[in-house]
């Protein structure tokens, strides 16, 4: 009977844990829904506003002003698209359904294109109000096999953070190094930095550091970065000091094209 009561207790504990996980999942889904509603509504209201302006004043607006409004509308729409992509990817990664496809990639070209994308959105700001983005490639040949969509998520989120948390007139330095076995990406900013007390939880979904003030965000970006890095069998490290700046470094194992491919980490 002692054996039986022990087994019963074990099953009971297991049931408790399953129930707790289910509750946590449910809470996460609810906050995800609120977050999407909240974060989609802001850019959506902006799009509605600018399109109304364009319709109402189309005869009196200068070409320059019209173009500026169109560019901002497009940036807002892209923001929604990115958010939805992130949420869907998070769901797929979490349920183990994210596709994994290693393709040979010219990393220097890939990073340059990504930097150009960010630079064109930075150009929407007045010149003396901008963060300067600098890309430095330390490797001669930058061909490697990596998963493009995961890499885009990783670098895109880190770049967007580095820019977002930096004051105007500072530099964000994005560096790429390649060894025989690894690709090392680092992003250094001279921004607000991250308090030591917050550094341990930054990769949790919805966690934001105490010093963000009014800088908008949902706290999802880094949790996506971490999941993508894990899935790639890599690692991410952070050095940061509040008020001084932050450096995020991502190291991913690579296979050179033509050599034996690395196998993806199982989620
Ligand atoms: P989003 O979901 O839109 O990316 P977010 O930027 O707040 O929102 P994360 O990218 O997950 O969320 O980052 C989590 C937190 O880490 C941020 O809220 C911020 O406190 C801190 N953080 C991340 N990157 C930086 C950085 N480069 N400089 C300073 N703080 C940062
Ligand atoms: Mg972010």
Coordinates of N, CA and C in Angstrom, one line a residue, residues 33-240:
X33 N -2.0 37.9 -27.3 CA -3.1 38.5 -28.0 C -3.2 40.0 -27.7
X34 N -3.1 40.3 -26.4 CA -3.2 41.8 -26.0 C -2.0 42.5 -26.7
X35 N -0.9 41.9 -26.7 CA 0.3 42.6 -27.2 C 0.1 42.8 -28.7
X36 N -0.4 41.8 -29.4 CA -0.6 42.0 -30.9 C -1.6 43.1 -31.1
X37 N -2.7 43.1 -30.3 CA -3.8 44.1 -30.5 C -3.2 45.5 -30.3
X38 N -2.4 45.6 -29.2 CA -1.8 46.9 -28.8 C -0.8 47.3 -29.8
X39 N 0.1 46.4 -30.2 CA 1.2 46.8 -31.1 C 0.8 47.0 -32.6
X40 N -0.3 46.3 -32.9 CA -0.8 46.5 -34.3 C -1.6 47.8 -34.4
X41 N -2.3 48.1 -33.3 CA -3.2 49.3 -33.4 C -2.4 50.6 -33.6
X42 N -1.2 50.7 -32.9 CA -0.5 52.0 -33.1 C -0.1 52.3 -34.5
X43 N 0.7 51.4 -35.2 CA 1.0 51.7 -36.6 C -0.2 51.7 -37.5
X44 N -1.2 50.9 -37.2 CA -2.4 50.9 -38.0 C -3.1 52.3 -37.9
X45 N -3.2 52.9 -36.7 CA -3.8 54.2 -36.6 C -3.0 55.2 -37.4
X46 N -1.7 55.0 -37.3 CA -0.8 55.9 -38.1 C -1.1 55.8 -39.6
X47 N -1.3 54.6 -40.1 CA -1.5 54.4 -41.5 C -2.9 55.0 -41.9
X48 N -3.9 54.8 -41.0 CA -5.2 55.4 -41.3 C -5.1 56.9 -41.3
X49 N -4.3 57.5 -40.4 CA -4.2 59.0 -40.3 C -3.5 59.5 -41.6
X50 N -2.3 58.9 -42.0 CA -1.6 59.4 -43.1 C -2.4 59.3 -44.4
X51 N -3.1 58.2 -44.6 CA -3.8 58.0 -45.8 C -5.0 59.0 -45.9
X52 N -5.6 59.3 -44.7 CA -6.6 60.3 -44.7 C -6.0 61.7 -45.1
X53 N -4.8 62.0 -44.5 CA -4.2 63.3 -44.9 C -3.9 63.4 -46.3
X54 N -3.4 62.3 -46.9 CA -3.0 62.2 -48.3 C -4.3 62.4 -49.2
X55 N -5.4 61.8 -48.8 CA -6.6 62.0 -49.5 C -7.2 63.4 -49.5
X56 N -7.1 64.0 -48.2 CA -7.7 65.3 -48.0 C -6.9 66.4 -48.7
X57 N -5.6 66.3 -48.5 CA -4.7 67.4 -49.0 C -3.9 67.1 -50.2
X58 N -4.4 66.1 -51.0 CA -3.5 65.6 -52.1 C -3.2 66.8 -53.1
X59 N -4.1 67.8 -53.2 CA -3.8 68.9 -54.2 C -2.8 69.9 -53.7
X60 N -2.7 70.0 -52.3 CA -1.9 71.1 -51.8 C -0.6 70.6 -51.2
X61 N -0.4 69.3 -51.0 CA 0.8 68.8 -50.4 C 2.0 68.8 -51.4
X62 N 3.2 69.2 -51.0 CA 4.3 69.2 -51.9 C 4.7 67.7 -52.2
X63 N 5.4 67.5 -53.3 CA 5.8 66.2 -53.7 C 6.7 65.6 -52.5
X64 N 7.5 66.5 -52.0 CA 8.4 66.0 -50.9 C 7.6 65.5 -49.7
X65 N 6.7 66.3 -49.3 CA 5.8 65.9 -48.1 C 5.0 64.6 -48.4
X66 N 4.5 64.6 -49.6 CA 3.7 63.4 -50.0 C 4.6 62.1 -49.9
X67 N 5.9 62.3 -50.4 CA 6.8 61.1 -50.4 C 7.1 60.7 -48.9
X68 N 7.3 61.8 -48.1 CA 7.7 61.5 -46.7 C 6.5 60.7 -46.0
X69 N 5.3 61.1 -46.3 CA 4.2 60.5 -45.7 C 4.0 59.0 -46.2
X70 N 4.3 58.9 -47.5 CA 4.2 57.5 -48.1 C 5.3 56.6 -47.5
X71 N 6.5 57.2 -47.3 CA 7.6 56.4 -46.7 C 7.3 55.9 -45.3
X72 N 6.7 56.9 -44.5 CA 6.4 56.6 -43.1 C 5.3 55.5 -43.1
X73 N 4.3 55.6 -44.0 CA 3.2 54.7 -44.0 C 3.8 53.3 -44.3
X74 N 4.7 53.3 -45.3 CA 5.3 52.0 -45.6 C 6.1 51.4 -44.5
X75 N 6.8 52.2 -43.7 CA 7.6 51.7 -42.6 C 6.6 51.2 -41.5
X76 N 5.5 51.9 -41.3 CA 4.5 51.4 -40.3 C 3.9 50.0 -40.7
X77 N 3.6 49.9 -42.0 CA 3.1 48.6 -42.5 C 4.1 47.5 -42.3
X78 N 5.4 47.8 -42.6 CA 6.5 46.8 -42.5 C 6.6 46.4 -41.0
X79 N 6.4 47.4 -40.1 CA 6.5 47.1 -38.7 C 5.5 46.0 -38.3
X80 N 4.2 46.2 -38.8 CA 3.2 45.2 -38.5 C 3.6 43.8 -39.1
X81 N 4.0 43.9 -40.3 CA 4.4 42.6 -41.0 C 5.5 41.9 -40.2
X82 N 6.5 42.6 -39.7 CA 7.6 42.1 -38.9 C 7.1 41.5 -37.6
X83 N 6.2 42.2 -37.0 CA 5.6 41.7 -35.7 C 4.9 40.4 -35.9
X84 N 4.1 40.4 -36.9 CA 3.3 39.1 -37.2 C 4.2 38.0 -37.5
X85 N 5.3 38.3 -38.3 CA 6.3 37.2 -38.6 C 6.9 36.7 -37.4
X86 N 7.3 37.6 -36.5 CA 8.0 37.2 -35.2 C 7.1 36.3 -34.4
X87 N 5.8 36.7 -34.3 CA 4.9 36.0 -33.4 C 4.6 34.6 -34.0
X88 N 4.5 34.5 -35.4 CA 4.3 33.2 -36.0 C 5.5 32.3 -35.9
X89 N 6.7 33.0 -36.1 CA 7.9 32.2 -35.9 C 8.1 31.6 -34.5
X90 N 7.8 32.5 -33.5 CA 7.9 32.1 -32.1 C 7.0 30.8 -31.9
X91 N 5.8 30.9 -32.4 CA 4.9 29.8 -32.3 C 5.4 28.5 -32.9
X92 N 5.9 28.7 -34.2 CA 6.4 27.5 -34.9 C 7.6 26.9 -34.2
X93 N 8.5 27.8 -33.7 CA 9.7 27.3 -33.1 C 9.4 26.6 -31.8
X94 N 8.4 27.2 -31.0 CA 8.0 26.6 -29.8 C 7.4 25.2 -29.9
X95 N 6.6 25.1 -31.1 CA 6.0 23.8 -31.2 C 6.8 22.8 -32.1
X96 N 8.1 23.3 -32.3 CA 9.0 22.4 -33.0 C 8.8 22.3 -34.5
X97 N 8.0 23.2 -35.1 CA 7.7 23.1 -36.5 C 8.5 24.0 -37.4
X98 N 9.5 24.7 -36.9 CA 10.2 25.7 -37.7 C 11.1 24.9 -38.7
X99 N 11.0 25.3 -40.0 CA 11.7 24.6 -41.0 C 13.2 24.9 -40.9
X100 N 14.1 24.0 -41.2 CA 15.5 24.3 -41.1 C 16.2 23.9 -42.4
X101 N 16.7 24.9 -43.1 CA 17.3 24.7 -44.4 C 18.6 25.4 -44.5
X102 N 19.7 24.7 -44.5 CA 21.0 25.3 -44.6 C 21.4 25.6 -46.0
X103 N 21.6 26.8 -46.4 CA 22.0 27.1 -47.8 C 23.3 27.9 -47.8
X104 N 24.1 27.7 -48.8 CA 25.4 28.5 -48.9 C 25.0 30.0 -49.1
X105 N 25.7 30.8 -48.3 CA 25.3 32.2 -48.2 C 26.6 33.1 -48.2
X106 N 26.5 34.2 -49.0 CA 27.6 35.1 -48.9 C 27.3 36.0 -47.8
X107 N 27.9 35.8 -46.6 CA 27.5 36.5 -45.4 C 27.8 38.0 -45.4
X108 N 28.9 38.4 -46.1 CA 29.2 39.8 -46.2 C 28.1 40.5 -47.0
X109 N 27.7 39.9 -48.1 CA 26.6 40.5 -48.9 C 25.3 40.5 -48.1
X110 N 25.0 39.4 -47.5 CA 23.8 39.3 -46.7 C 23.7 40.5 -45.6
X111 N 24.8 40.6 -44.9 CA 24.9 41.6 -43.8 C 24.8 43.0 -44.4
X112 N 25.5 43.2 -45.6 CA 25.4 44.6 -46.2 C 24.0 44.9 -46.6
X113 N 23.3 43.9 -47.2 CA 21.9 44.2 -47.6 C 21.0 44.5 -46.4
X114 N 21.2 43.8 -45.3 CA 20.5 44.0 -44.1 C 20.7 45.5 -43.6
X115 N 22.0 45.8 -43.6 CA 22.4 47.2 -43.1 C 21.8 48.2 -44.0
X116 N 21.7 48.0 -45.3 CA 21.1 49.0 -46.2 C 19.6 49.1 -45.9
X117 N 19.0 48.0 -45.6 CA 17.5 48.1 -45.3 C 17.3 49.0 -44.1
X118 N 18.2 48.8 -43.1 CA 18.0 49.6 -41.8 C 18.4 51.0 -42.1
X119 N 19.4 51.2 -43.0 CA 19.9 52.6 -43.2 C 18.8 53.4 -44.0
X120 N 18.0 52.7 -44.8 CA 17.0 53.4 -45.5 C 15.8 53.8 -44.6
X121 N 15.6 53.0 -43.5 CA 14.6 53.4 -42.6 C 15.1 54.5 -41.6
X122 N 16.4 54.5 -41.4 CA 17.0 55.5 -40.6 C 17.0 56.9 -41.3
X123 N 17.0 56.8 -42.6 CA 17.0 58.1 -43.4 C 15.7 58.9 -43.3
X124 N 14.7 58.2 -42.7 CA 13.4 58.9 -42.5 C 13.5 60.0 -41.4
X125 N 14.6 59.9 -40.6 CA 14.8 60.8 -39.5 C 15.7 62.0 -40.0
X126 N 15.5 63.2 -39.4 CA 16.4 64.3 -39.8 C 17.9 63.9 -39.6
X127 N 18.8 64.5 -40.5 CA 20.2 64.0 -40.5 C 20.9 64.1 -39.2
X128 N 20.7 65.3 -38.5 CA 21.4 65.4 -37.2 C 20.8 64.7 -36.0
X129 N 19.8 63.9 -36.3 CA 19.0 63.2 -35.3 C 19.2 61.7 -35.4
X130 N 20.2 61.3 -36.3 CA 20.2 59.9 -36.6 C 21.3 59.1 -35.9
X131 N 21.1 57.8 -35.8 CA 22.2 56.9 -35.3 C 23.0 56.5 -36.6
X132 N 24.3 56.4 -36.5 CA 25.1 56.0 -37.7 C 25.4 54.5 -37.6
X133 N 25.1 53.8 -38.6 CA 25.2 52.4 -38.6 C 26.5 52.0 -39.5
X134 N 27.4 51.3 -38.9 CA 28.7 51.0 -39.6 C 28.8 49.5 -39.6
X135 N 29.1 48.9 -40.8 CA 29.3 47.5 -40.9 C 30.8 47.2 -41.2
X136 N 31.4 46.3 -40.5 CA 32.8 46.0 -40.7 C 32.9 44.5 -40.9
X137 N 33.5 44.1 -42.1 CA 33.6 42.7 -42.4 C 35.1 42.3 -42.2
X138 N 35.4 41.4 -41.3 CA 36.8 41.1 -41.0 C 37.3 39.8 -41.7
X139 N 36.4 39.3 -42.6 CA 36.9 38.0 -43.3 C 37.0 38.2 -44.8
X140 N 37.9 37.5 -45.3 CA 38.2 37.6 -46.8 C 37.0 37.0 -47.6
X141 N 36.9 35.7 -47.4 CA 35.7 35.0 -48.1 C 34.7 34.8 -47.0
X142 N 33.5 35.2 -47.3 CA 32.5 35.1 -46.2 C 31.4 34.1 -46.7
X143 N 31.7 33.0 -47.4 CA 30.7 32.0 -47.8 C 30.5 31.0 -46.7
X144 N 29.3 30.8 -46.3 CA 29.0 29.8 -45.2 C 27.6 29.3 -45.4
X145 N 27.3 28.1 -44.8 CA 26.0 27.6 -44.9 C 25.3 27.9 -43.6
X146 N 24.2 28.7 -43.7 CA 23.4 29.0 -42.5 C 21.9 29.0 -42.9
X147 N 21.0 29.1 -41.9 CA 19.6 29.2 -42.2 C 19.2 30.6 -42.3
X148 N 18.8 31.0 -43.5 CA 18.6 32.4 -43.9 C 17.6 33.1 -43.0
X149 N 16.4 32.5 -42.8 CA 15.3 33.2 -42.1 C 15.6 33.3 -40.6
X150 N 16.3 32.3 -40.1 CA 16.7 32.4 -38.6 C 17.7 33.5 -38.5
X151 N 18.7 33.6 -39.4 CA 19.8 34.6 -39.3 C 19.2 36.0 -39.5
X152 N 18.2 36.1 -40.4 CA 17.6 37.4 -40.6 C 16.9 37.9 -39.3
X153 N 16.2 36.9 -38.6 CA 15.5 37.3 -37.4 C 16.5 37.7 -36.3
X154 N 17.6 36.9 -36.2 CA 18.6 37.2 -35.2 C 19.2 38.6 -35.4
X155 N 19.8 38.8 -36.6 CA 20.5 40.1 -36.8 C 19.5 41.2 -36.9
X156 N 18.3 41.0 -37.5 CA 17.3 42.1 -37.6 C 16.9 42.6 -36.2
X157 N 16.6 41.7 -35.3 CA 16.2 42.1 -34.0 C 17.3 42.8 -33.2
X158 N 18.6 42.3 -33.4 CA 19.7 42.9 -32.7 C 20.0 44.3 -33.2
X159 N 19.9 44.4 -34.5 CA 20.2 45.7 -35.2 C 19.1 46.7 -34.7
X160 N 17.8 46.2 -34.7 CA 16.8 47.2 -34.4 C 16.9 47.6 -32.9
X161 N 17.3 46.7 -32.0 CA 17.5 47.1 -30.6 C 18.6 48.1 -30.5
X162 N 19.8 47.8 -31.2 CA 20.9 48.6 -31.0 C 20.6 50.1 -31.5
X163 N 19.8 50.2 -32.5 CA 19.4 51.5 -33.0 C 18.4 52.2 -32.1
X164 N 17.4 51.3 -31.7 CA 16.3 51.9 -30.9 C 16.8 52.4 -29.5
X165 N 17.7 51.7 -28.9 CA 18.2 52.0 -27.5 C 19.4 53.0 -27.5
X166 N 19.7 53.6 -28.7 CA 20.8 54.5 -28.8 C 20.4 55.9 -29.0
X167 N 21.0 56.9 -28.3 CA 20.6 58.3 -28.5 C 21.1 58.7 -29.9
X168 N 20.5 59.8 -30.4 CA 21.0 60.3 -31.7 C 22.5 60.7 -31.7
X169 N 23.1 60.7 -32.9 CA 24.5 61.1 -33.0 C 25.5 60.1 -32.3
X170 N 25.1 58.8 -32.2 CA 26.0 57.8 -31.7 C 26.2 56.8 -32.8
X171 N 27.1 55.9 -32.7 CA 27.4 54.9 -33.7 C 27.0 53.5 -33.2
X172 N 26.5 52.7 -34.2 CA 26.2 51.3 -34.0 C 27.2 50.6 -34.9
X173 N 28.0 49.7 -34.3 CA 29.0 49.0 -35.1 C 28.7 47.5 -35.2
X174 N 28.5 47.1 -36.4 CA 28.1 45.7 -36.7 C 29.3 45.0 -37.3
X175 N 29.8 44.0 -36.6 CA 31.0 43.3 -37.2 C 30.8 41.9 -37.5
X176 N 31.4 41.4 -38.5 CA 31.4 40.0 -38.9 C 32.8 39.4 -39.0
X177 N 32.9 38.2 -38.3 CA 34.2 37.5 -38.4 C 33.9 36.1 -38.7
X178 N 34.7 35.5 -39.5 CA 34.5 34.1 -39.9 C 35.7 33.2 -39.6
X179 N 35.5 32.1 -38.9 CA 36.6 31.2 -38.7 C 36.3 29.9 -39.6
X180 N 37.1 28.9 -39.5 CA 36.9 27.7 -40.2 C 35.5 27.1 -39.8
X181 N 35.2 27.2 -38.5 CA 34.0 26.5 -38.0 C 32.9 27.4 -37.5
X182 N 33.2 28.7 -37.4 CA 32.1 29.6 -36.8 C 32.0 30.9 -37.5
X183 N 30.7 31.4 -37.4 CA 30.5 32.8 -37.9 C 30.2 33.6 -36.6
X184 N 30.9 34.7 -36.5 CA 30.7 35.5 -35.2 C 30.2 36.9 -35.6
X185 N 29.0 37.2 -35.1 CA 28.4 38.5 -35.4 C 28.4 39.3 -34.1
X186 N 28.9 40.6 -34.2 CA 28.7 41.4 -33.0 C 28.1 42.7 -33.3
X187 N 27.3 43.2 -32.3 CA 26.7 44.5 -32.5 C 26.9 45.3 -31.2
X188 N 27.6 46.4 -31.5 CA 28.0 47.3 -30.4 C 27.4 48.6 -30.5
X189 N 26.7 49.1 -29.4 CA 26.1 50.4 -29.4 C 26.6 51.2 -28.2
X190 N 26.4 52.5 -28.3 CA 26.7 53.4 -27.2 C 25.4 54.0 -26.7
X191 N 24.5 53.0 -26.4 CA 23.1 53.4 -26.0 C 22.9 53.4 -24.5
X192 N 21.7 53.2 -24.1 CA 21.3 53.3 -22.7 C 21.9 52.2 -21.8
X193 N 22.4 51.1 -22.4 CA 22.9 50.0 -21.6 C 21.8 49.3 -20.9
X194 N 22.2 48.2 -20.2 CA 21.2 47.3 -19.5 C 21.7 47.1 -18.1
X195 N 20.8 47.5 -17.1 CA 21.2 47.3 -15.7 C 21.6 45.8 -15.4
X196 N 22.6 45.6 -14.6 CA 23.1 44.2 -14.3 C 21.9 43.4 -13.8
X197 N 21.0 44.0 -13.0 CA 19.9 43.2 -12.4 C 19.0 42.7 -13.4
X198 N 18.9 43.3 -14.6 CA 18.0 42.9 -15.7 C 18.6 41.9 -16.6
X199 N 20.0 41.8 -16.6 CA 20.6 41.1 -17.7 C 20.3 39.6 -17.8
X200 N 20.0 39.0 -16.6 CA 19.7 37.6 -16.6 C 18.4 37.2 -17.2
X201 N 17.5 38.1 -17.3 CA 16.1 37.8 -17.7 C 15.8 38.4 -19.1
X202 N 16.7 39.0 -19.7 CA 16.4 39.7 -21.0 C 15.9 38.8 -22.1
X203 N 16.3 37.5 -22.0 CA 15.8 36.6 -23.1 C 14.5 36.0 -22.8
X204 N 13.9 36.3 -21.7 CA 12.5 35.8 -21.4 C 11.5 36.6 -22.3
X205 N 10.4 35.9 -22.7 CA 9.4 36.7 -23.5 C 8.8 37.7 -22.6
X206 N 8.6 38.9 -23.2 CA 7.9 40.1 -22.6 C 8.7 40.8 -21.5
X207 N 10.0 40.3 -21.3 CA 10.8 41.0 -20.2 C 11.5 42.2 -20.8
X208 N 11.3 43.4 -20.1 CA 12.0 44.6 -20.5 C 12.8 45.1 -19.3
X209 N 14.0 45.7 -19.6 CA 14.8 46.3 -18.5 C 14.1 47.5 -17.9
X210 N 14.5 47.8 -16.7 CA 13.8 48.9 -16.0 C 14.1 50.3 -16.6
X211 N 15.2 50.4 -17.3 CA 15.6 51.7 -17.8 C 15.1 52.1 -19.2
X212 N 14.1 51.4 -19.7 CA 13.7 51.7 -21.1 C 12.9 53.0 -21.2
X213 N 12.4 53.5 -20.1 CA 11.6 54.7 -20.1 C 10.5 54.7 -21.1
X214 N 10.4 55.6 -22.0 CA 9.3 55.7 -23.0 C 9.6 55.0 -24.3
X215 N 10.8 54.4 -24.4 CA 11.1 53.7 -25.7 C 10.2 52.5 -25.9
X216 N 9.4 52.5 -27.0 CA 8.4 51.5 -27.1 C 9.0 50.1 -27.4
X217 N 8.3 49.0 -27.0 CA 8.7 47.7 -27.3 C 7.8 46.7 -26.5
X218 N 7.9 45.4 -26.9 CA 7.1 44.4 -26.3 C 7.9 43.4 -25.5
X219 N 9.2 43.4 -25.7 CA 10.0 42.4 -24.9 C 10.0 41.0 -25.6
X220 N 9.7 41.0 -26.9 CA 9.7 39.7 -27.6 C 10.9 39.4 -28.4
X221 N 11.5 40.5 -28.9 CA 12.6 40.4 -29.9 C 13.8 39.5 -29.4
X222 N 14.3 39.7 -28.2 CA 15.4 38.9 -27.8 C 15.1 37.4 -27.5
X223 N 13.8 37.2 -27.1 CA 13.4 35.8 -26.9 C 13.4 35.1 -28.2
X224 N 13.0 35.8 -29.3 CA 13.1 35.2 -30.6 C 14.5 34.9 -31.0
X225 N 15.3 35.9 -30.8 CA 16.8 35.8 -31.1 C 17.3 34.6 -30.4
X226 N 17.1 34.4 -29.1 CA 17.6 33.3 -28.4 C 17.1 32.0 -28.9
X227 N 15.9 31.9 -29.3 CA 15.3 30.6 -29.8 C 16.0 30.3 -31.1
X228 N 16.2 31.3 -32.0 CA 16.8 31.1 -33.3 C 18.2 30.7 -33.1
X229 N 19.0 31.3 -32.2 CA 20.4 31.0 -31.9 C 20.5 29.5 -31.4
X230 N 19.6 29.2 -30.5 CA 19.6 27.8 -29.9 C 19.3 26.8 -31.0
X231 N 18.3 27.1 -31.8 CA 18.0 26.2 -32.9 C 19.1 26.0 -33.9
X232 N 20.0 27.0 -34.0 CA 21.1 26.9 -34.9 C 22.3 26.3 -34.2
X233 N 22.1 25.9 -32.9 CA 23.2 25.3 -32.1 C 24.3 26.3 -31.8
X234 N 24.0 27.6 -31.7 CA 25.0 28.6 -31.5 C 24.8 29.2 -30.0
X235 N 25.5 30.3 -29.8 CA 25.4 30.9 -28.5 C 25.4 32.5 -28.6
X236 N 24.8 33.1 -27.6 CA 24.7 34.6 -27.6 C 25.2 35.1 -26.3
X237 N 26.1 36.1 -26.3 CA 26.6 36.7 -25.1 C 26.4 38.2 -25.1
X238 N 26.4 38.7 -23.9 CA 26.1 40.2 -23.8 C 27.1 40.8 -22.8
X239 N 27.6 41.9 -23.2 CA 28.4 42.8 -22.3 C 27.7 44.1 -22.3
X240 N 27.3 44.6 -21.1 CA 26.6 45.9 -21.1 C 26.8 46.6 -19.8

